[in-house]
Coordinates of N, CA and C and ligand atoms in Angstrom, one line a residue:
M407 N 0.9 -1.7 -0.1 CA -0.5 -0.1 0.3 C 0.9 1.7 -0.1
T408 N 1.5 1.0 0.4 CA 2.4 2.4 0.6 C 2.9 2.9 -0.6
E409 N 3.3 2.4 -1.0 CA 4.3 2.8 -2.5 C 2.8 3.0 -3.4
R410 N 1.7 2.8 -3.7 CA 0.6 3.0 -4.0 C 0.0 4.1 -4.1
V411 N 0.1 4.4 -2.2 CA -0.7 5.2 -2.1 C -0.3 6.6 -3.0
C412 N 0.7 6.9 -2.2 CA 1.3 8.2 -3.2 C 2.5 8.2 -4.1
H413 N 2.5 8.2 -4.8 CA 3.1 7.6 -6.2 C 4.8 8.2 -7.1
D414 N 4.3 9.8 -7.1 CA 4.7 10.9 -7.3 C 5.5 12.2 -6.3
H415 N 5.6 11.9 -5.1 CA 6.1 12.9 -4.3 C 7.6 13.2 -4.7
S416 N 8.3 13.1 -5.7 CA 9.8 13.1 -6.1 C 9.6 14.3 -7.1
S417 N 8.5 14.1 -7.7 CA 8.1 15.4 -9.5 C 7.6 16.6 -8.5
S418 N 8.9 17.3 -9.4 CA 9.0 19.0 -9.0 C 7.6 19.2 -9.1
E419 N 7.3 19.3 -10.4 CA 5.7 19.6 -10.3 C 4.6 19.3 -9.7
T420 N 4.3 18.8 -8.6 CA 3.3 18.4 -7.9 C 3.7 18.7 -6.6
D421 N 2.8 19.9 -6.2 CA 3.1 20.6 -4.8 C 2.1 19.6 -4.1
Y422 N 2.0 19.1 -3.0 CA 0.9 18.6 -1.9 C 0.9 19.6 -1.1
L423 N 0.1 19.8 -0.5 CA -0.7 20.8 1.1 C 0.0 20.0 1.7
F424 N -0.1 19.3 2.3 CA 1.2 18.6 3.2 C 1.9 17.2 2.8
D425 N 3.0 17.0 3.4 CA 3.8 16.0 3.4 C 3.2 14.4 3.6
P426 N 3.4 13.9 2.3 CA 2.2 12.6 1.7 C 2.7 11.8 2.4
N427 N 4.1 11.4 3.1 CA 4.6 10.5 3.6 C 4.2 11.0 5.2
S428 N 3.4 11.4 5.7 CA 2.7 12.1 7.2 C 1.8 11.0 7.4
I429 N 1.2 10.1 6.0 CA -0.1 9.7 6.1 C 0.2 8.6 5.9
Q430 N 1.7 7.7 5.6 CA 1.6 6.6 5.0 C 1.7 5.7 6.5
S431 N 2.5 6.0 7.7 CA 2.6 4.9 8.6 C 0.2 4.5 8.9
I432 N -0.7 5.5 9.2 CA -2.1 5.4 9.5 C -2.5 4.5 8.1
L433 N -2.1 4.9 7.1 CA -2.2 4.1 5.7 C -1.8 2.4 6.2
K434 N -0.5 2.4 6.6 CA -0.3 1.3 6.6 C -1.4 -0.2 7.8
Q435 N -1.3 1.0 8.9 CA -2.6 0.1 10.1 C -3.7 -0.3 9.6
Y436 N -4.0 1.0 8.5 CA -6.0 0.7 8.0 C -6.0 0.1 7.5
S437 N -4.8 -0.1 6.0 CA -4.8 -1.3 5.4 C -5.3 -2.9 5.9
L438 N -4.3 -2.9 7.0 CA -4.4 -4.1 8.0 C -5.9 -4.7 8.7
K439 N -6.5 -3.5 8.6 CA -7.6 -3.7 9.1 C -9.1 -4.4 8.3
D440 N -8.8 -3.7 7.2 CA -10.0 -3.8 6.4 C -9.6 -4.0 4.6
N441 N -10.0 -5.2 4.7 CA -9.5 -6.4 3.6 C -10.1 -5.5 2.1
K442 N -11.6 -5.3 2.2 CA -12.2 -4.8 1.1 C -11.6 -3.6 0.7
L443 N -11.2 -2.6 1.7 CA -10.6 -1.2 1.1 C -9.4 -1.3 0.6
Q444 N -8.8 -2.5 1.4 CA -7.1 -2.8 1.2 C -7.4 -3.3 -0.6
G445 N -8.3 -3.9 -0.9 CA -8.7 -4.7 -2.3 C -8.5 -3.5 -3.0
N446 N -9.6 -2.2 -3.2 CA -9.6 -1.0 -3.6 C -8.8 -0.3 -3.8
I447 N -7.6 -0.2 -3.1 CA -6.6 0.6 -3.2 C -5.3 -0.4 -3.9
Y448 N -5.2 -1.4 -3.6 CA -3.7 -2.3 -3.9 C -4.2 -2.5 -6.0
D449 N -5.3 -2.6 -5.8 CA -5.6 -3.1 -6.9 C -5.4 -1.8 -8.5
G450 N -4.8 -0.9 -8.0 CA -4.0 -0.2 -8.5 C -5.8 1.3 -9.1
K451 N -6.8 1.2 -8.4 CA -7.8 1.7 -9.0 C -7.4 3.1 -8.7
Y452 N -7.5 3.3 -7.3 CA -7.4 4.4 -6.9 C -6.5 4.7 -5.8
L453 N -5.7 6.1 -5.9 CA -5.2 6.7 -5.6 C -4.9 7.8 -4.0
L454 N -4.6 7.3 -2.6 CA -5.0 8.2 -2.1 C -3.5 9.5 -1.5
R455 N -3.9 10.0 -1.7 CA -2.9 11.6 -1.3 C -4.0 12.5 -1.8
P456 N -2.5 13.7 -0.6 CA -2.7 14.9 0.4 C -3.4 15.4 -1.7
L457 N -3.8 17.0 -1.6 CA -4.4 17.6 -2.6 C -3.4 18.6 -3.2
S458 N -3.3 18.5 -4.4 CA -2.1 18.9 -5.0 C -2.4 20.5 -5.7
S459 N -2.0 21.4 -6.0 CA -1.9 22.7 -6.8 C -2.3 21.6 -7.8
S460 N -2.2 21.1 -8.4 CA -2.5 20.9 -10.0 C -4.5 20.3 -10.0
D461 N -4.6 19.8 -9.4 CA -6.3 19.1 -8.6 C -7.6 20.4 -9.0
Y462 N -7.4 21.4 -9.5 CA -8.3 21.7 -10.4 C -8.8 21.1 -11.6
D463 N -7.1 21.1 -12.2 CA -7.8 20.4 -13.2 C -8.3 18.9 -12.8
H464 N -8.2 18.6 -12.0 CA -8.7 16.9 -11.7 C -10.0 16.7 -11.6
G465 N -10.5 18.2 -11.3 CA -12.1 18.3 -10.6 C -12.4 18.1 -9.1
Y466 N -11.2 18.7 -8.3 CA -12.0 18.9 -7.2 C -12.6 20.2 -6.5
I467 N -12.7 21.1 -7.7 CA -14.1 22.2 -7.0 C -15.4 21.5 -7.6
D468 N -15.0 20.7 -9.0 CA -16.2 20.1 -9.1 C -17.2 19.0 -8.4
L469 N -16.0 18.3 -8.0 CA -16.4 17.2 -7.1 C -17.0 18.4 -5.2
L470 N -16.6 19.6 -5.1 CA -16.9 19.8 -3.6 C -18.3 20.7 -4.0
R471 N -18.6 20.7 -5.4 CA -19.8 21.3 -6.1 C -20.6 20.2 -5.1
Q472 N -20.5 18.6 -5.1 CA -21.8 18.3 -4.9 C -21.8 17.7 -3.4
L473 N -20.8 18.6 -2.4 CA -21.8 19.4 -1.6 C -22.4 20.3 -1.3
T474 N -22.0 21.3 -1.6 CA -22.8 22.7 -1.1 C -22.5 23.4 -2.4
E475 N -22.6 25.0 -2.6 CA -22.4 25.8 -3.6 C -20.8 26.1 -3.1
C476 N -20.7 26.2 -4.1 CA -18.9 27.0 -4.7 C -18.7 28.1 -5.3
G477 N -19.6 28.5 -6.2 CA -19.6 29.7 -7.0 C -18.7 29.5 -8.5
K478 N -18.6 30.5 -8.7 CA -17.5 30.6 -10.3 C -16.2 30.7 -9.5
I479 N -15.3 29.8 -9.4 CA -14.2 29.8 -8.9 C -13.2 29.2 -10.0
I480 N -11.5 30.3 -10.6 CA -10.9 29.9 -11.9 C -9.6 29.2 -11.3
D481 N -9.5 28.8 -12.2 CA -7.4 27.6 -11.5 C -6.5 28.8 -10.9
E482 N -6.1 30.0 -10.9 CA -5.9 30.9 -10.3 C -6.3 31.4 -8.5
E483 N -7.4 31.2 -8.9 CA -8.2 31.3 -7.6 C -7.9 30.4 -6.7
F484 N -8.0 28.9 -7.0 CA -7.9 27.8 -6.4 C -6.4 27.2 -5.9
K485 N -5.6 28.3 -6.9 CA -4.6 27.9 -6.2 C -3.6 29.5 -5.3
Q486 N -4.6 30.2 -5.1 CA -3.7 31.8 -4.2 C -4.2 30.7 -3.1
R487 N -5.6 29.9 -3.1 CA -6.1 30.1 -2.0 C -5.6 28.2 -1.3
F488 N -5.3 27.5 -2.1 CA -3.9 26.7 -1.8 C -2.9 27.1 -1.3
Y489 N -2.6 28.1 -1.6 CA -1.1 28.1 -1.0 C -1.1 28.8 0.2
Q490 N -2.2 29.5 0.4 CA -2.7 30.4 1.5 C -3.0 28.6 2.8
M491 N -3.5 28.3 2.4 CA -3.6 27.3 3.4 C -2.3 25.9 3.3
K492 N -1.4 26.3 2.7 CA -0.1 25.6 2.7 C 0.7 26.7 3.8
Q493 N 0.5 27.9 3.3 CA 1.3 28.4 4.0 C 1.0 28.3 5.7
C494 N 0.0 28.4 6.1 CA -0.7 28.2 7.6 C -0.1 27.2 8.4
G495 N 0.4 26.0 7.8 CA 1.3 25.3 8.3 C 0.9 24.0 9.7
N496 N 0.6 23.0 9.0 CA 0.6 21.7 10.6 C -1.1 22.5 10.8
T497 N -2.2 22.9 10.2 CA -3.1 23.4 9.8 C -4.5 22.7 9.0
Y498 N -4.0 22.8 8.0 CA -4.9 21.9 7.2 C -4.4 20.9 5.9
Y499 N -5.1 19.8 6.0 CA -5.3 18.5 5.6 C -6.2 18.2 4.7
I500 N -6.4 18.2 3.6 CA -7.0 17.7 2.8 C -6.3 16.5 1.8
L501 N -7.1 15.4 2.3 CA -7.6 14.2 2.0 C -7.9 13.9 0.2
V502 N -7.7 13.6 -0.4 CA -8.2 13.3 -2.0 C -7.9 11.9 -2.1
I503 N -9.0 11.8 -3.3 CA -8.8 10.2 -3.9 C -8.9 9.7 -5.2
E504 N -8.4 9.9 -5.7 CA -7.8 9.4 -7.5 C -8.5 8.6 -8.0
D505 N -9.0 8.7 -8.9 CA -9.4 7.4 -9.8 C -8.2 7.3 -10.8
M506 N -7.3 6.6 -10.7 CA -6.4 6.3 -10.9 C -6.7 5.8 -12.8
N507 N -7.9 5.2 -13.6 CA -8.0 4.9 -14.9 C -8.7 5.9 -15.0
L508 N -9.2 7.3 -14.8 CA -9.9 8.0 -15.4 C -9.1 9.9 -15.2
N509 N -8.1 9.6 -15.9 CA -7.4 10.7 -16.1 C -6.5 11.7 -14.4
K510 N -7.1 10.7 -13.4 CA -6.4 11.1 -12.4 C -8.0 11.8 -11.6
Q511 N -8.9 12.0 -11.7 CA -10.2 12.5 -11.7 C -10.6 12.5 -10.5
I512 N -10.6 13.4 -9.3 CA -10.7 13.6 -7.7 C -12.3 12.9 -7.7
I513 N -12.4 12.2 -7.0 CA -13.7 11.5 -6.7 C -13.8 11.3 -5.3
G514 N -13.3 12.0 -4.8 CA -13.6 11.9 -2.6 C -12.4 12.9 -2.6
T515 N -13.0 13.4 -1.4 CA -12.4 14.1 -0.3 C -12.4 14.7 0.7
T516 N -11.6 15.0 2.0 CA -12.0 14.8 3.2 C -11.1 16.2 3.9
T517 N -11.6 16.7 4.8 CA -11.0 18.3 5.2 C -11.0 17.8 6.6
L518 N -9.4 17.9 6.5 CA -9.7 17.7 8.7 C -8.5 19.5 8.6
V519 N -9.3 20.1 9.9 CA -8.9 21.9 9.9 C -8.3 21.2 11.5
C520 N -7.2 21.7 11.7 CA -6.5 22.0 13.2 C -6.7 23.5 13.7
E521 N -6.7 23.2 14.8 CA -7.4 24.5 15.3 C -6.0 24.6 16.7
K522 N -5.2 25.4 16.9 CA -4.6 25.7 18.2 C -5.1 27.0 18.6
K523 N -5.6 26.3 20.1 CA -6.1 26.4 21.1 C -4.8 26.7 22.5
F524 N -5.5 27.4 23.2 CA -4.7 28.5 24.6 C -5.5 27.0 25.7
I525 N -6.3 26.8 25.8 CA -7.1 25.9 26.5 C -7.1 24.4 26.5
R526 N -7.0 23.7 27.2 CA -6.4 22.3 27.2 C -4.9 22.4 26.9
Q527 N -4.3 23.1 27.6 CA -3.1 23.0 27.8 C -2.4 23.1 26.5
L528 N -3.1 24.3 26.2 CA -2.2 24.7 24.4 C -2.7 23.5 23.8
G529 N -3.9 23.0 23.4 CA -4.4 22.1 22.6 C -5.2 22.0 21.9
I530 N -5.3 21.3 20.9 CA -5.4 21.8 19.2 C -6.9 21.3 19.4
R531 N -7.5 21.6 18.2 CA -9.2 21.1 18.4 C -8.8 20.7 17.1
G532 N -9.4 19.6 16.1 CA -9.6 19.0 15.2 C -11.1 19.5 14.7
R533 N -11.2 19.4 13.5 CA -12.5 19.3 12.6 C -12.4 18.7 11.4
I534 N -13.3 18.0 10.8 CA -13.5 17.3 9.8 C -14.8 18.3 9.1
E535 N -14.0 18.5 7.8 CA -15.0 19.3 7.0 C -15.3 18.8 5.4
D536 N -16.3 19.4 4.8 CA -16.2 18.4 3.3 C -16.1 17.6 2.5
V537 N -17.1 16.4 3.6 CA -16.6 15.4 3.1 C -17.7 15.0 2.4
V538 N -17.2 14.6 0.8 CA -17.9 14.1 -0.5 C -17.2 12.9 -0.9
I539 N -17.8 12.2 -1.8 CA -17.9 11.0 -2.4 C -18.3 10.9 -3.8
D540 N -18.1 11.1 -4.8 CA -18.9 11.2 -6.1 C -19.7 10.7 -6.4
S541 N -21.2 11.1 -6.4 CA -22.0 9.9 -7.0 C -21.8 8.9 -7.7
Q542 N -21.1 8.9 -8.6 CA -21.3 7.7 -8.9 C -20.3 6.2 -8.1
Y543 N -19.6 7.0 -7.0 CA -18.4 6.0 -6.6 C -18.6 6.2 -5.3
R544 N -19.9 6.2 -5.1 CA -20.6 5.7 -3.6 C -21.2 4.0 -3.3
G545 N -21.0 3.7 -2.1 CA -20.9 2.2 -1.6 C -19.9 1.5 -1.6
Q546 N -18.9 2.0 -2.0 CA -17.6 1.7 -2.0 C -16.7 1.6 -0.9
Q547 N -17.6 2.1 0.5 CA -17.0 2.7 1.8 C -15.3 3.4 1.3
L548 N -15.2 4.6 0.5 CA -14.5 4.8 0.1 C -14.2 6.5 1.6
G549 N -16.1 6.5 1.5 CA -16.1 8.1 2.8 C -15.8 7.6 4.5
K550 N -15.9 6.6 4.5 CA -15.2 5.7 5.5 C -13.8 5.3 5.9
L551 N -13.5 5.5 4.5 CA -11.6 5.4 4.1 C -11.4 6.7 4.5
L552 N -12.0 7.5 3.5 CA -11.2 9.1 4.2 C -11.7 9.1 5.3
I553 N -12.7 9.0 6.6 CA -12.8 9.7 7.7 C -11.9 8.7 8.6
D554 N -12.1 7.5 8.4 CA -11.0 7.0 9.4 C -9.7 7.0 9.6
I555 N -9.3 7.7 8.6 CA -7.3 7.8 8.1 C -7.6 8.9 8.6
L556 N -8.2 10.0 8.6 CA -8.0 11.5 8.8 C -8.4 11.7 10.6
T557 N -9.5 10.8 11.0 CA -9.4 10.5 12.4 C -8.4 10.5 13.3
N558 N -7.7 9.1 12.6 CA -6.7 8.6 13.5 C -5.3 9.5 13.1
F559 N -5.6 9.9 12.4 CA -4.8 11.3 11.9 C -4.3 12.4 13.0
A560 N -5.5 12.8 13.1 CA -5.6 13.9 13.9 C -5.0 13.3 15.5
K561 N -5.6 12.3 15.6 CA -5.2 12.0 17.0 C -4.0 11.5 17.3
D562 N -3.5 10.8 16.3 CA -2.4 10.3 16.5 C -0.6 11.1 16.0
Q563 N -1.4 11.6 14.8 CA 0.2 13.0 14.5 C -0.3 14.3 14.7
C564 N -1.5 14.8 14.4 CA -1.8 15.9 15.2 C -2.2 16.2 16.8
D565 N -2.2 15.2 17.2 CA -2.0 15.5 19.1 C -3.7 16.0 19.7
C566 N -4.5 15.6 18.6 CA -6.3 16.7 18.8 C -6.6 16.1 19.9
Y567 N -7.1 17.3 21.1 CA -8.2 16.5 22.1 C -9.5 16.0 21.9
K568 N -9.7 16.5 20.7 CA -11.1 16.6 20.3 C -10.9 16.5 18.3
I569 N -12.5 16.0 18.1 CA -12.9 16.2 16.7 C -13.8 16.5 16.8
S570 N -14.4 17.9 15.6 CA -16.0 17.7 15.7 C -16.3 17.8 14.1
L571 N -17.5 17.9 13.7 CA -18.1 17.7 12.9 C -19.2 17.8 12.5
E572 N -20.0 18.9 12.1 CA -21.5 19.0 11.3 C -22.0 18.0 10.6
C573 N -23.0 17.4 10.6 CA -23.6 16.4 9.1 C -25.4 16.8 9.2
K574 N -25.7 16.5 8.2 CA -27.7 16.4 8.3 C -27.5 15.4 9.0
D575 N -29.0 15.3 9.3 CA -29.4 14.1 10.6 C -29.0 12.8 9.9
H576 N -29.7 12.5 8.5 CA -29.6 11.5 8.5 C -27.8 10.5 8.0
L577 N -27.1 11.4 8.4 CA -25.8 10.8 8.3 C -24.8 10.7 9.9
V578 N -26.1 11.0 11.0 CA -25.4 11.1 12.0 C -25.3 9.5 12.2
S579 N -25.9 8.5 11.8 CA -25.2 6.9 12.5 C -23.9 6.8 11.8
F580 N -23.8 7.6 9.9 CA -22.7 7.2 9.6 C -21.5 7.6 10.5
Y581 N -21.8 8.7 11.0 CA -20.1 9.3 11.5 C -20.4 8.6 12.9
K582 N -20.9 7.6 13.6 CA -21.3 7.0 14.8 C -20.5 6.2 14.9
Q583 N -20.3 6.0 13.7 CA -19.4 4.2 13.3 C -17.8 4.8 13.8
F584 N -17.6 6.1 13.4 CA -15.9 6.6 13.6 C -15.7 7.2 15.3
G585 N -16.6 7.0 16.1 CA -16.9 7.2 17.7 C -17.2 8.6 17.8
Y586 N -18.3 9.4 16.8 CA -18.3 10.6 16.6 C -19.9 10.6 17.3
D587 N -20.2 11.7 18.0 CA -21.3 11.7 18.8 C -22.4 12.5 19.2
H588 N -23.6 13.3 20.0 CA -23.5 14.1 20.6 C -22.9 14.3 21.8
E589 N -22.5 15.3 22.3 CA -22.6 15.7 23.8 C -23.5 16.2 24.6
D590 N -23.3 15.8 25.7 CA -24.5 15.8 26.5 C -24.4 17.3 26.5
K591 N -26.1 17.8 26.9 CA -25.8 19.5 26.8 C -25.1 20.4 26.2
Q592 N -24.7 19.5 25.3 CA -24.0 20.8 23.8 C -24.7 20.9 22.7
N593 N -24.3 22.2 22.5 CA -25.5 22.0 20.7 C -25.0 23.0 20.1
Y594 N -25.0 22.7 19.2 CA -24.2 23.1 17.5 C -25.2 24.5 16.7
L595 N -24.9 25.7 17.3 CA -25.5 26.8 16.6 C -24.6 27.5 15.5
C596 N -25.9 28.1 14.8 CA -24.7 28.8 13.5 C -25.7 30.2 13.0
R597 N -24.7 31.1 12.6 CA -25.5 32.3 12.0 C -25.3 32.2 10.5
R598 N -25.8 32.5 10.1 CA -25.7 32.8 8.0 C -25.5 34.5 7.8
F599 N -24.8 35.0 7.0 CA -24.6 36.4 6.6 C -24.9 35.8 5.2
Q600 N -25.6 36.2 5.0 CA -26.2 36.9 2.7 C -25.0 37.6 2.4
K601 N -24.3 37.1 1.2 CA -23.3 38.1 0.2 C -24.4 39.4 -0.3
S602 N -24.1 40.3 0.2 CA -24.9 41.8 -0.1 C -23.7 41.6 -1.7
Ligands
16G1998 C1 -21.8 19.9 5.2 C2 -20.0 19.5 6.0 C3 -19.3 20.6 6.2 C4 -19.5 22.0 5.0 C5 -21.1 22.0 4.7 C6 -21.6 22.9 3.8 C7 -19.3 17.9 6.9 C8 -18.8 16.8 7.6 N1 -19.8 18.9 6.8 O1 -22.6 20.2 7.0 O2 -18.2 20.7 6.2 O3 -19.1 22.8 4.7 O4 -21.6 21.0 4.9 O5 -22.1 23.3 4.1 O6 -18.7 17.3 5.8 P1 -23.0 25.3 4.3 O7 -21.9 25.5 2.7 O8 -24.4 24.9 3.5 O9 -22.3 25.6 5.0

């Protein structure tokens, strides 16, 4: 699995959002646990890797459109935001799955954001965001793969003291399988602003 997961980190043209090597040990442990997923990755079908600066061309933004509105974004704007995130260092971890047989098309993604805090002895709080699997690729446990890897990564490598996420009612049972649950007497509140 190690070799398959990120094959071209040495390429000077590919700039990753974070070091692909940092997910290798987690992927290794993971592949031992789940034979079905191991099959999907091993047979050269899918590649799991950090978001790269050239992923606009591989449909990353279009994939996000399956989750919510993205507006009009051009490649230059994508790259600008990519490098803003990268400069934050140890904060944005966007994992993608590419279909190796379909022109490197991005067919799944999940984001982990690590927020530095003063509380909890200078704790780090993780947030799982923007989980999307292309509608044509659902039912293969690819979402499970992404969530599980990023959850373990947040715990073991980023040292998060907690991770939270927001989701629609019908997805609560999906996230419960990874240990996410409602907390007693805690509420999620949100205020939205219209763009003028
Ligand atoms: C979901 C996503 C959240 C995303 C939001 C977008 C997960 C676990 N949750 O709640 O990350 O930001 O949808 O919806 O993927 P919005 O555009 O209405 O904010």
